[in-house]
Every structure is written in C-alpha cells, then in structure tokens.
PDB file of C-alpha atoms in Angstrom:
ATOM      1  CA  UNK A  18      49.345  -0.875  37.558  1.00 35.00           C
ATOM      2  CA  UNK A  19      48.196  -1.808  34.061  1.00 40.00           C
ATOM      3  CA  UNK A  20      44.557  -1.847  33.155  1.00 37.00           C
ATOM      4  CA  UNK A  21      43.532  -5.272  31.938  1.00 43.00           C
ATOM      5  CA  UNK A  22      41.206  -5.336  28.930  1.00 44.00           C
ATOM      6  CA  UNK A  23      37.776  -6.688  29.603  1.00 45.00           C
ATOM      7  CA  UNK A  24      36.635  -9.872  27.953  1.00 49.00           C
ATOM      8  CA  UNK A  25      35.860  -9.433  24.227  1.00 49.00           C
ATOM      9  CA  UNK A  26      37.700  -6.129  24.024  1.00 49.00           C
ATOM     10  CA  UNK A  27      41.055  -5.694  22.284  1.00 53.00           C
ATOM     11  CA  UNK A  28      43.926  -4.254  24.333  1.00 55.00           C
ATOM     12  CA  UNK A  29      44.045  -0.446  24.154  1.00 60.00           C
ATOM     13  CA  UNK A  30      40.488  -0.172  22.885  1.00 69.00           C
ATOM     14  CA  UNK A  31      37.548   1.355  24.583  1.00 83.00           C
ATOM     15  CA  UNK A  32      34.054   1.997  23.368  1.00 85.00           C
ATOM     16  CA  UNK A  33      34.580   5.763  23.348  1.00 86.00           C
ATOM     17  CA  UNK A  34      37.895   5.495  21.450  1.00 88.00           C
ATOM     18  CA  UNK A  35      36.363   3.147  18.909  1.00 88.00           C
ATOM     19  CA  UNK A  36      33.326   5.372  18.514  1.00 89.00           C
ATOM     20  CA  UNK A  37      35.572   8.406  18.000  1.00 89.00           C
ATOM     21  CA  UNK A  38      37.633   6.478  15.453  1.00 89.00           C
ATOM     22  CA  UNK A  39      34.489   5.415  13.586  1.00 91.00           C
ATOM     23  CA  UNK A  40      33.161   8.987  13.545  1.00 89.00           C
ATOM     24  CA  UNK A  41      36.494  10.307  12.242  1.00 91.00           C
ATOM     25  CA  UNK A  42      36.592   7.685   9.496  1.00 90.00           C
ATOM     26  CA  UNK A  43      33.013   8.462   8.453  1.00 89.00           C
ATOM     27  CA  UNK A  44      33.711  12.195   8.421  1.00 88.00           C
ATOM     28  CA  UNK A  45      36.887  11.601   6.395  1.00 88.00           C
ATOM     29  CA  UNK A  46      35.069   9.504   3.817  1.00 86.00           C
ATOM     30  CA  UNK A  47      32.284  12.068   3.526  1.00 85.00           C
ATOM     31  CA  UNK A  48      34.737  14.969   3.138  1.00 87.00           C
ATOM     32  CA  UNK A  49      36.803  12.972   0.622  1.00 85.00           C
ATOM     33  CA  UNK A  50      33.589  12.194  -1.281  1.00 83.00           C
ATOM     34  CA  UNK A  51      34.522   8.508  -1.212  1.00 83.00           C
ATOM     35  CA  UNK A  52      32.179   5.555  -1.365  1.00 84.00           C
ATOM     36  CA  UNK A  53      30.928   4.840   2.107  1.00 86.00           C
ATOM     37  CA  UNK A  54      29.729   1.511   3.423  1.00 87.00           C
ATOM     38  CA  UNK A  55      29.830  -0.327   6.712  1.00 89.00           C
ATOM     39  CA  UNK A  56      32.605  -2.545   5.349  1.00 91.00           C
ATOM     40  CA  UNK A  57      34.730   0.404   4.171  1.00 90.00           C
ATOM     41  CA  UNK A  58      34.319   2.227   7.484  1.00 91.00           C
ATOM     42  CA  UNK A  59      35.185  -0.945   9.421  1.00 92.00           C
ATOM     43  CA  UNK A  60      38.280  -1.546   7.265  1.00 91.00           C
ATOM     44  CA  UNK A  61      39.500   2.038   7.696  1.00 89.00           C
ATOM     45  CA  UNK A  62      38.854   1.997  11.464  1.00 89.00           C
ATOM     46  CA  UNK A  63      40.479  -1.409  11.945  1.00 90.00           C
ATOM     47  CA  UNK A  64      37.359  -3.151  13.242  1.00 91.00           C
ATOM     48  CA  UNK A  65      34.996  -5.743  11.851  1.00 92.00           C
ATOM     49  CA  UNK A  66      31.677  -4.899  10.174  1.00 92.00           C
ATOM     50  CA  UNK A  67      29.994  -7.136  12.745  1.00 92.00           C
ATOM     51  CA  UNK A  68      31.288  -4.918  15.542  1.00 91.00           C
ATOM     52  CA  UNK A  69      29.662  -1.898  13.921  1.00 90.00           C
ATOM     53  CA  UNK A  70      26.380  -3.754  13.407  1.00 88.00           C
ATOM     54  CA  UNK A  71      26.235  -5.302  16.868  1.00 92.00           C
ATOM     55  CA  UNK A  72      27.961  -2.835  19.162  1.00 89.00           C
ATOM     56  CA  UNK A  73      27.395   0.486  17.412  1.00 90.00           C
ATOM     57  CA  UNK A  74      23.946   0.315  15.768  1.00 90.00           C
ATOM     58  CA  UNK A  75      23.692   4.114  15.761  1.00 90.00           C
ATOM     59  CA  UNK A  76      26.879   4.295  13.694  1.00 90.00           C
ATOM     60  CA  UNK A  77      25.537   1.624  11.337  1.00 89.00           C
ATOM     61  CA  UNK A  78      22.305   3.589  10.922  1.00 87.00           C
ATOM     62  CA  UNK A  79      24.288   6.788  10.275  1.00 88.00           C
ATOM     63  CA  UNK A  80      26.227   5.006   7.516  1.00 88.00           C
ATOM     64  CA  UNK A  81      23.000   3.637   6.030  1.00 85.00           C
ATOM     65  CA  UNK A  82      21.474   7.114   6.119  1.00 83.00           C
ATOM     66  CA  UNK A  83      24.488   8.569   4.315  1.00 83.00           C
ATOM     67  CA  UNK A  84      24.226   5.889   1.632  1.00 81.00           C
ATOM     68  CA  UNK A  85      20.460   6.355   1.317  1.00 75.00           C
ATOM     69  CA  UNK A  86      19.714   2.890   2.692  1.00 70.00           C
ATOM     70  CA  UNK A  87      18.298   3.850   6.059  1.00 61.00           C
ATOM     71  CA  UNK A  88      16.076   1.139   7.452  1.00 63.00           C
ATOM     72  CA  UNK A  89      13.474   3.688   8.417  1.00 63.00           C
ATOM     73  CA  UNK A  90      13.624   5.420   5.034  1.00 60.00           C
ATOM     74  CA  UNK A  91      13.261   2.102   3.237  1.00 61.00           C
ATOM     75  CA  UNK A  92      10.359   1.105   5.465  1.00 66.00           C
ATOM     76  CA  UNK A  93       8.422   4.280   4.751  1.00 65.00           C
ATOM     77  CA  UNK A  94       9.370   4.681   1.081  1.00 61.00           C
ATOM     78  CA  UNK A  95       8.008   1.310   0.007  1.00 64.00           C
ATOM     79  CA  UNK A  96       4.369   1.883   1.019  1.00 69.00           C
ATOM     80  CA  UNK A  97       4.589   5.500  -0.137  1.00 70.00           C
ATOM     81  CA  UNK A  98       5.566   4.617  -3.722  1.00 71.00           C
ATOM     82  CA  UNK A  99       2.265   2.874  -4.585  1.00 77.00           C
ATOM     83  CA  UNK A 100       0.345   5.715  -2.948  1.00 78.00           C
ATOM     84  CA  UNK A 101       2.182   8.241  -5.127  1.00 83.00           C
ATOM     85  CA  UNK A 102       1.433   6.186  -8.229  1.00 87.00           C
ATOM     86  CA  UNK A 103      -2.208   5.872  -7.177  1.00 88.00           C
ATOM     87  CA  UNK A 104      -2.461   9.672  -6.882  1.00 89.00           C
ATOM     88  CA  UNK A 105      -0.857  10.120 -10.318  1.00 92.00           C
ATOM     89  CA  UNK A 106      -3.236   7.564 -11.815  1.00 93.00           C
ATOM     90  CA  UNK A 107      -6.230   9.352 -10.282  1.00 91.00           C
ATOM     91  CA  UNK A 108      -5.117  12.681 -11.712  1.00 92.00           C
ATOM     92  CA  UNK A 109      -4.573  11.133 -15.148  1.00 93.00           C
ATOM     93  CA  UNK A 110      -7.986   9.455 -15.070  1.00 94.00           C
ATOM     94  CA  UNK A 111      -9.662  12.760 -14.173  1.00 93.00           C
ATOM     95  CA  UNK A 112      -7.857  14.440 -17.064  1.00 93.00           C
ATOM     96  CA  UNK A 113      -8.872  11.588 -19.353  1.00 95.00           C
ATOM     97  CA  UNK A 114     -12.534  11.893 -18.312  1.00 94.00           C
ATOM     98  CA  UNK A 115     -12.437  15.631 -19.101  1.00 95.00           C
ATOM     99  CA  UNK A 116     -10.951  14.907 -22.529  1.00 95.00           C
ATOM    100  CA  UNK A 117     -13.698  12.344 -23.247  1.00 95.00           C
ATOM    101  CA  UNK A 118     -16.358  14.980 -22.470  1.00 95.00           C
ATOM    102  CA  UNK A 119     -14.635  17.521 -24.733  1.00 95.00           C
ATOM    103  CA  UNK A 120     -14.328  14.920 -27.491  1.00 95.00           C
ATOM    104  CA  UNK A 121     -18.066  14.140 -27.303  1.00 95.00           C
ATOM    105  CA  UNK A 122     -18.855  17.850 -27.678  1.00 96.00           C
ATOM    106  CA  UNK A 123     -16.508  18.184 -30.644  1.00 96.00           C
ATOM    107  CA  UNK A 124     -18.015  15.107 -32.319  1.00 95.00           C
ATOM    108  CA  UNK A 125     -21.501  16.578 -31.872  1.00 95.00           C
ATOM    109  CA  UNK A 126     -20.478  19.915 -33.412  1.00 95.00           C
ATOM    110  CA  UNK A 127     -18.662  18.100 -36.220  1.00 96.00           C
ATOM    111  CA  UNK A 128     -21.757  16.010 -37.018  1.00 96.00           C
ATOM    112  CA  UNK A 129     -23.990  19.106 -37.084  1.00 95.00           C
ATOM    113  CA  UNK A 130     -21.557  20.897 -39.416  1.00 96.00           C
ATOM    114  CA  UNK A 131     -21.388  17.826 -41.665  1.00 95.00           C
ATOM    115  CA  UNK A 132     -25.195  17.807 -42.046  1.00 93.00           C
ATOM    116  CA  UNK A 133     -25.208  21.545 -42.758  1.00 92.00           C
ATOM    117  CA  UNK A 134     -22.460  21.133 -45.359  1.00 93.00           C
ATOM    118  CA  UNK A 135     -24.360  18.295 -47.035  1.00 90.00           C
ATOM    119  CA  UNK A 136     -27.515  20.443 -47.144  1.00 87.00           C
ATOM    120  CA  UNK A 137     -25.648  23.434 -48.594  1.00 88.00           C
ATOM    121  CA  UNK A 138     -23.989  21.272 -51.262  1.00 89.00           C
ATOM    122  CA  UNK A 139     -27.384  19.914 -52.277  1.00 86.00           C
ATOM    123  CA  UNK A 140     -28.854  23.429 -52.472  1.00 85.00           C
ATOM    124  CA  UNK A 141     -25.914  24.757 -54.512  1.00 87.00           C
ATOM    125  CA  UNK A 142     -26.114  21.880 -57.005  1.00 88.00           C
ATOM    126  CA  UNK A 143     -29.742  22.760 -57.674  1.00 81.00           C
ATOM    127  CA  UNK A 144     -31.067  19.345 -56.733  1.00 78.00           C
ATOM    128  CA  UNK A 145     -32.806  20.666 -53.636  1.00 75.00           C
ATOM    129  CA  UNK A 146     -34.788  23.866 -53.254  1.00 74.00           C
ATOM    130  CA  UNK A 147     -34.346  25.867 -50.099  1.00 70.00           C
ATOM    131  CA  UNK A 148     -37.578  26.378 -48.244  1.00 75.00           C
ATOM    132  CA  UNK A 149     -38.011  29.509 -46.258  1.00 73.00           C
ATOM    133  CA  UNK A 150     -39.917  29.255 -43.023  1.00 72.00           C
ATOM    134  CA  UNK A 151     -43.554  30.335 -43.209  1.00 70.00           C
ATOM    135  CA  UNK A 152     -44.458  33.547 -41.561  1.00 60.00           C
ATOM    136  CA  UNK A 153     -47.154  33.150 -38.941  1.00 59.00           C
ATOM    137  CA  UNK A 154     -50.056  35.395 -39.087  1.00 53.00           C
TER     138      UNK A 154
END
C-alpha cells in the first residue's frame, strides 16, 4: 500500500526529510565557507525560497543569523547605534570642557608672563627704574 502525499507536499517529501536536507545544505555551505543565503540554500536543497520562509521560519532565521542579518539583531542594533554615538559624544564633550579649562589657565599664565617680560625689558633698557617695596616700621 503506497502512501499518498498530502496536499501541497511533493511525492517522497516530508517535513523532517526536508528539514534534514536544509540543515545538511546549511552545514555544507558553512564548512565550505561559501556564500550563504536563503536562495542558495533553497537551490541546493531543491526547494523554493518561499518554502523556507513560510514553512521553516526557524531555518530562515538561522540563515539570517549566519549572514549577520538576523531580524532580532537588526531590530536591536538600530536603536543601539545612536545610543553608542551619544555616549561617545558625551565623552568627547567632557574632554573638550576639560581642555577649555586648561587653555584658560595657560592663557592666564601666558598673560602674566608677558606683563613681567614687558616690565623687565623696560627696566633693562633704563627707561624705567625698579622700585623696591618699602619696609614697614
């Protein structure tokens, strides 16, 4: 007595056989370090890409994960990218603020040294007499 295929199922195919075939193809492509996609797996397994998408979503997700296009990974990476950039920007702004404070201190010291240099040049040229502070009695 022959087993009749169910509606929508090719003769000699079963879900478990197809799943095994898909897993073997995926493993073979990974081991062979070949480009992997849902279309390439479907072609090698002799099924349509639609069958993988609709009937074997776990297999489709495994392929997406191997290619770095996991739906979940994409969903969580998109909001995370601006957060990472925001953290970097905050760190750079804090560093910039610190540099502004240091620059203000350096400018102040530079200005004081400039005035001292101007005074010493005037004293050495003889145009200005140096006054010594008065001693308090």
